[in-house]
PDB file of C-alpha atoms in Angstrom:
ATOM      1  CA  UNK A   1      72.405 178.405 125.579  1.00  0.00           C
ATOM      2  CA  UNK A   2      74.970 179.944 122.716  1.00  0.00           C
ATOM      3  CA  UNK A   3      76.559 183.469 124.038  1.00  0.00           C
ATOM      4  CA  UNK A   4      77.075 186.294 122.258  1.00  0.00           C
ATOM      5  CA  UNK A   5      80.168 189.087 122.386  1.00  0.00           C
ATOM      6  CA  UNK A   6      80.021 192.091 119.841  1.00  0.00           C
ATOM      7  CA  UNK A   7      82.767 194.256 118.680  1.00  0.00           C
ATOM      8  CA  UNK A   8      82.094 197.101 116.775  1.00  0.00           C
ATOM      9  CA  UNK A   9      83.263 200.986 117.013  1.00  0.00           C
ATOM     10  CA  UNK A  10      79.756 202.081 116.272  1.00  0.00           C
ATOM     11  CA  UNK A  11      77.319 201.484 119.439  1.00  0.00           C
ATOM     12  CA  UNK A  12      74.467 201.073 116.882  1.00  0.00           C
ATOM     13  CA  UNK A  13      75.248 198.269 115.153  1.00  0.00           C
ATOM     14  CA  UNK A  14      76.326 196.891 119.248  1.00  0.00           C
ATOM     15  CA  UNK A  15      72.140 197.905 120.435  1.00  0.00           C
ATOM     16  CA  UNK A  16      71.124 196.294 116.775  1.00  0.00           C
ATOM     17  CA  UNK A  17      72.889 193.062 117.331  1.00  0.00           C
ATOM     18  CA  UNK A  18      72.018 192.487 120.859  1.00  0.00           C
ATOM     19  CA  UNK A  19      67.936 193.364 120.070  1.00  0.00           C
ATOM     20  CA  UNK A  20      68.337 190.954 117.062  1.00  0.00           C
ATOM     21  CA  UNK A  21      69.893 188.089 119.417  1.00  0.00           C
ATOM     22  CA  UNK A  22      67.043 188.906 121.728  1.00  0.00           C
ATOM     23  CA  UNK A  23      64.026 189.582 119.754  1.00  0.00           C
ATOM     24  CA  UNK A  24      64.584 185.984 117.891  1.00  0.00           C
ATOM     25  CA  UNK A  25      65.676 184.190 121.307  1.00  0.00           C
ATOM     26  CA  UNK A  26      68.988 183.402 120.064  1.00  0.00           C
ATOM     27  CA  UNK A  27      71.388 183.086 123.455  1.00  0.00           C
ATOM     28  CA  UNK A  28      72.754 185.462 125.325  1.00  0.00           C
ATOM     29  CA  UNK A  29      74.452 188.921 125.289  1.00  0.00           C
ATOM     30  CA  UNK A  30      77.763 188.287 127.450  1.00  0.00           C
ATOM     31  CA  UNK A  31      79.007 191.367 126.328  1.00  0.00           C
ATOM     32  CA  UNK A  32      80.325 193.809 123.807  1.00  0.00           C
ATOM     33  CA  UNK A  33      83.381 196.668 123.254  1.00  0.00           C
ATOM     34  CA  UNK A  34      83.418 199.586 120.614  1.00  0.00           C
ATOM     35  CA  UNK A  35      87.455 198.250 120.389  1.00  0.00           C
ATOM     36  CA  UNK A  36      89.477 195.219 119.500  1.00  0.00           C
ATOM     37  CA  UNK A  37      91.606 196.185 122.761  1.00  0.00           C
ATOM     38  CA  UNK A  38      89.159 196.319 125.089  1.00  0.00           C
ATOM     39  CA  UNK A  39      87.470 193.070 123.551  1.00  0.00           C
ATOM     40  CA  UNK A  40      90.960 191.467 124.126  1.00  0.00           C
ATOM     41  CA  UNK A  41      90.891 192.041 127.989  1.00  0.00           C
ATOM     42  CA  UNK A  42      87.257 190.925 128.142  1.00  0.00           C
ATOM     43  CA  UNK A  43      87.378 187.734 126.152  1.00  0.00           C
ATOM     44  CA  UNK A  44      89.075 185.552 128.285  1.00  0.00           C
ATOM     45  CA  UNK A  45      86.235 186.118 131.686  1.00  0.00           C
ATOM     46  CA  UNK A  46      83.397 186.425 129.062  1.00  0.00           C
ATOM     47  CA  UNK A  47      84.406 183.123 127.440  1.00  0.00           C
ATOM     48  CA  UNK A  48      81.522 183.765 124.397  1.00  0.00           C
ATOM     49  CA  UNK A  49      80.742 180.783 121.941  1.00  0.00           C
ATOM     50  CA  UNK A  50      80.118 183.719 118.640  1.00  0.00           C
ATOM     51  CA  UNK A  51      82.257 186.552 118.758  1.00  0.00           C
ATOM     52  CA  UNK A  52      80.786 189.096 115.832  1.00  0.00           C
ATOM     53  CA  UNK A  53      83.468 191.636 115.047  1.00  0.00           C
ATOM     54  CA  UNK A  54      83.653 194.537 112.399  1.00  0.00           C
ATOM     55  CA  UNK A  55      86.485 194.274 110.061  1.00  0.00           C
ATOM     56  CA  UNK A  56      87.318 198.235 109.964  1.00  0.00           C
ATOM     57  CA  UNK A  57      87.802 199.720 113.053  1.00  0.00           C
ATOM     58  CA  UNK A  58      90.474 201.805 114.354  1.00  0.00           C
ATOM     59  CA  UNK A  59      93.597 200.761 115.876  1.00  0.00           C
ATOM     60  CA  UNK A  60      93.456 197.160 115.699  1.00  0.00           C
ATOM     61  CA  UNK A  61      91.016 196.227 112.772  1.00  0.00           C
ATOM     62  CA  UNK A  62      89.129 192.881 112.794  1.00  0.00           C
ATOM     63  CA  UNK A  63      91.267 190.654 110.870  1.00  0.00           C
ATOM     64  CA  UNK A  64      94.355 191.160 113.240  1.00  0.00           C
ATOM     65  CA  UNK A  65      91.374 191.283 116.329  1.00  0.00           C
ATOM     66  CA  UNK A  66      90.890 187.483 115.282  1.00  0.00           C
ATOM     67  CA  UNK A  67      93.747 186.420 114.407  1.00  0.00           C
ATOM     68  CA  UNK A  68      94.676 187.674 118.216  1.00  0.00           C
ATOM     69  CA  UNK A  69      91.080 186.356 120.049  1.00  0.00           C
ATOM     70  CA  UNK A  70      91.650 182.459 118.421  1.00  0.00           C
ATOM     71  CA  UNK A  71      95.131 182.592 120.494  1.00  0.00           C
ATOM     72  CA  UNK A  72      92.534 183.350 123.739  1.00  0.00           C
ATOM     73  CA  UNK A  73      89.426 182.208 122.830  1.00  0.00           C
ATOM     74  CA  UNK A  74      90.602 179.289 120.257  1.00  0.00           C
ATOM     75  CA  UNK A  75      86.719 177.258 120.398  1.00  0.00           C
ATOM     76  CA  UNK A  76      84.956 180.390 119.507  1.00  0.00           C
ATOM     77  CA  UNK A  77      83.225 180.734 116.388  1.00  0.00           C
ATOM     78  CA  UNK A  78      83.747 183.809 114.509  1.00  0.00           C
ATOM     79  CA  UNK A  79      81.659 185.875 112.464  1.00  0.00           C
ATOM     80  CA  UNK A  80      82.974 188.893 110.601  1.00  0.00           C
ATOM     81  CA  UNK A  81      80.673 191.872 109.415  1.00  0.00           C
ATOM     82  CA  UNK A  82      81.077 194.810 106.737  1.00  0.00           C
ATOM     83  CA  UNK A  83      80.266 197.299 104.596  1.00  0.00           C
ATOM     84  CA  UNK A  84      83.468 195.914 102.540  1.00  0.00           C
ATOM     85  CA  UNK A  85      83.085 194.197  99.571  1.00  0.00           C
ATOM     86  CA  UNK A  86      86.624 193.659  98.500  1.00  0.00           C
ATOM     87  CA  UNK A  87      87.097 190.148  97.718  1.00  0.00           C
ATOM     88  CA  UNK A  88      90.743 189.781  98.824  1.00  0.00           C
ATOM     89  CA  UNK A  89      90.051 191.797 102.052  1.00  0.00           C
ATOM     90  CA  UNK A  90      86.363 189.368 102.641  1.00  0.00           C
ATOM     91  CA  UNK A  91      89.622 186.263 101.858  1.00  0.00           C
ATOM     92  CA  UNK A  92      92.069 187.971 104.424  1.00  0.00           C
ATOM     93  CA  UNK A  93      89.258 187.782 106.995  1.00  0.00           C
ATOM     94  CA  UNK A  94      88.375 184.037 105.889  1.00  0.00           C
ATOM     95  CA  UNK A  95      92.351 183.435 106.006  1.00  0.00           C
ATOM     96  CA  UNK A  96      92.851 185.132 109.788  1.00  0.00           C
ATOM     97  CA  UNK A  97      89.861 182.290 111.156  1.00  0.00           C
ATOM     98  CA  UNK A  98      86.129 183.701 110.606  1.00  0.00           C
ATOM     99  CA  UNK A  99      83.468 180.782 109.698  1.00  0.00           C
ATOM    100  CA  UNK A 100      81.009 183.524 107.972  1.00  0.00           C
ATOM    101  CA  UNK A 101      80.809 187.028 106.972  1.00  0.00           C
ATOM    102  CA  UNK A 102      77.915 189.084 107.060  1.00  0.00           C
ATOM    103  CA  UNK A 103      77.837 192.327 104.590  1.00  0.00           C
ATOM    104  CA  UNK A 104      76.424 195.622 105.396  1.00  0.00           C
ATOM    105  CA  UNK A 105      74.346 197.426 106.413  1.00  0.00           C
ATOM    106  CA  UNK A 106      72.775 194.523 108.924  1.00  0.00           C
ATOM    107  CA  UNK A 107      68.852 192.643 107.667  1.00  0.00           C
ATOM    108  CA  UNK A 108      68.294 190.635 110.722  1.00  0.00           C
ATOM    109  CA  UNK A 109      67.155 187.558 108.603  1.00  0.00           C
ATOM    110  CA  UNK A 110      70.881 187.302 107.483  1.00  0.00           C
ATOM    111  CA  UNK A 111      71.941 188.362 111.010  1.00  0.00           C
ATOM    112  CA  UNK A 112      69.854 185.617 112.197  1.00  0.00           C
ATOM    113  CA  UNK A 113      70.651 182.832 109.624  1.00  0.00           C
ATOM    114  CA  UNK A 114      74.353 182.897 109.897  1.00  0.00           C
ATOM    115  CA  UNK A 115      74.102 182.569 113.413  1.00  0.00           C
ATOM    116  CA  UNK A 116      71.948 179.606 113.376  1.00  0.00           C
ATOM    117  CA  UNK A 117      74.479 178.562 110.834  1.00  0.00           C
ATOM    118  CA  UNK A 118      77.243 178.960 112.847  1.00  0.00           C
ATOM    119  CA  UNK A 119      75.885 177.325 115.983  1.00  0.00           C
ATOM    120  CA  UNK A 120      75.665 173.971 114.329  1.00  0.00           C
ATOM    121  CA  UNK A 121      79.035 174.266 112.943  1.00  0.00           C
ATOM    122  CA  UNK A 122      80.256 175.085 116.493  1.00  0.00           C
ATOM    123  CA  UNK A 123      78.058 172.128 117.404  1.00  0.00           C
ATOM    124  CA  UNK A 124      79.978 169.812 115.177  1.00  0.00           C
ATOM    125  CA  UNK A 125      83.208 170.745 115.385  1.00  0.00           C
ATOM    126  CA  UNK A 126      82.896 170.300 119.230  1.00  0.00           C
ATOM    127  CA  UNK A 127      80.703 167.073 119.507  1.00  0.00           C
ATOM    128  CA  UNK A 128      81.618 165.332 116.423  1.00  0.00           C
ATOM    129  CA  UNK A 129      78.947 164.351 113.372  1.00  0.00           C
ATOM    130  CA  UNK A 130      77.493 161.431 115.566  1.00  0.00           C
ATOM    131  CA  UNK A 131      76.179 164.067 118.771  1.00  0.00           C
ATOM    132  CA  UNK A 132      75.712 167.360 116.539  1.00  0.00           C
ATOM    133  CA  UNK A 133      72.259 166.267 114.557  1.00  0.00           C
ATOM    134  CA  UNK A 134      70.871 165.118 118.956  1.00  0.00           C
ATOM    135  CA  UNK A 135      72.814 168.437 120.708  1.00  0.00           C
ATOM    136  CA  UNK A 136      71.639 170.602 118.124  1.00  0.00           C
ATOM    137  CA  UNK A 137      67.852 170.333 118.790  1.00  0.00           C
ATOM    138  CA  UNK A 138      67.929 170.358 122.510  1.00  0.00           C
ATOM    139  CA  UNK A 139      69.523 173.995 121.400  1.00  0.00           C
ATOM    140  CA  UNK A 140      66.511 175.148 118.611  1.00  0.00           C
ATOM    141  CA  UNK A 141      64.007 176.019 121.318  1.00  0.00           C
ATOM    142  CA  UNK A 142      65.907 178.104 123.465  1.00  0.00           C
ATOM    143  CA  UNK A 143      64.221 181.413 124.061  1.00  0.00           C
ATOM    144  CA  UNK A 144      66.477 183.658 126.649  1.00  0.00           C
ATOM    145  CA  UNK A 145      66.301 187.413 127.462  1.00  0.00           C
ATOM    146  CA  UNK A 146      69.487 189.166 126.187  1.00  0.00           C
ATOM    147  CA  UNK A 147      71.094 192.807 128.606  1.00  0.00           C
TER     148      UNK A 147
END
């Protein structure tokens, strides 16, 4: 079962993401934060599989966060979300280490598809191509409660 950690300065975004994860049975929420500094403190104990972070936040932006978080939880998959459409900023986010980018406003179908792709990427990276298909099949039917 996949675990998720959300970082966004807008609490509503975190709540929407939790609702999508819960309703679609995608995994469990292991934590959330309204700023990057708090999230960096939580990550070592939360140990999420997937981190979804906003690009534009006060104090520490999403790109700086991902660079620091990769040192703490290097095996997690990082997904960035933002209303920003600047190709340069999005490119910087990918260079910082995100695997996927979700454009705001949030669309639940897009979130689910990106999470599934991120999940497959994690399994492939962790277990190699020989075992990825077998392991992915075991997790496809997870239906869990996200609190």
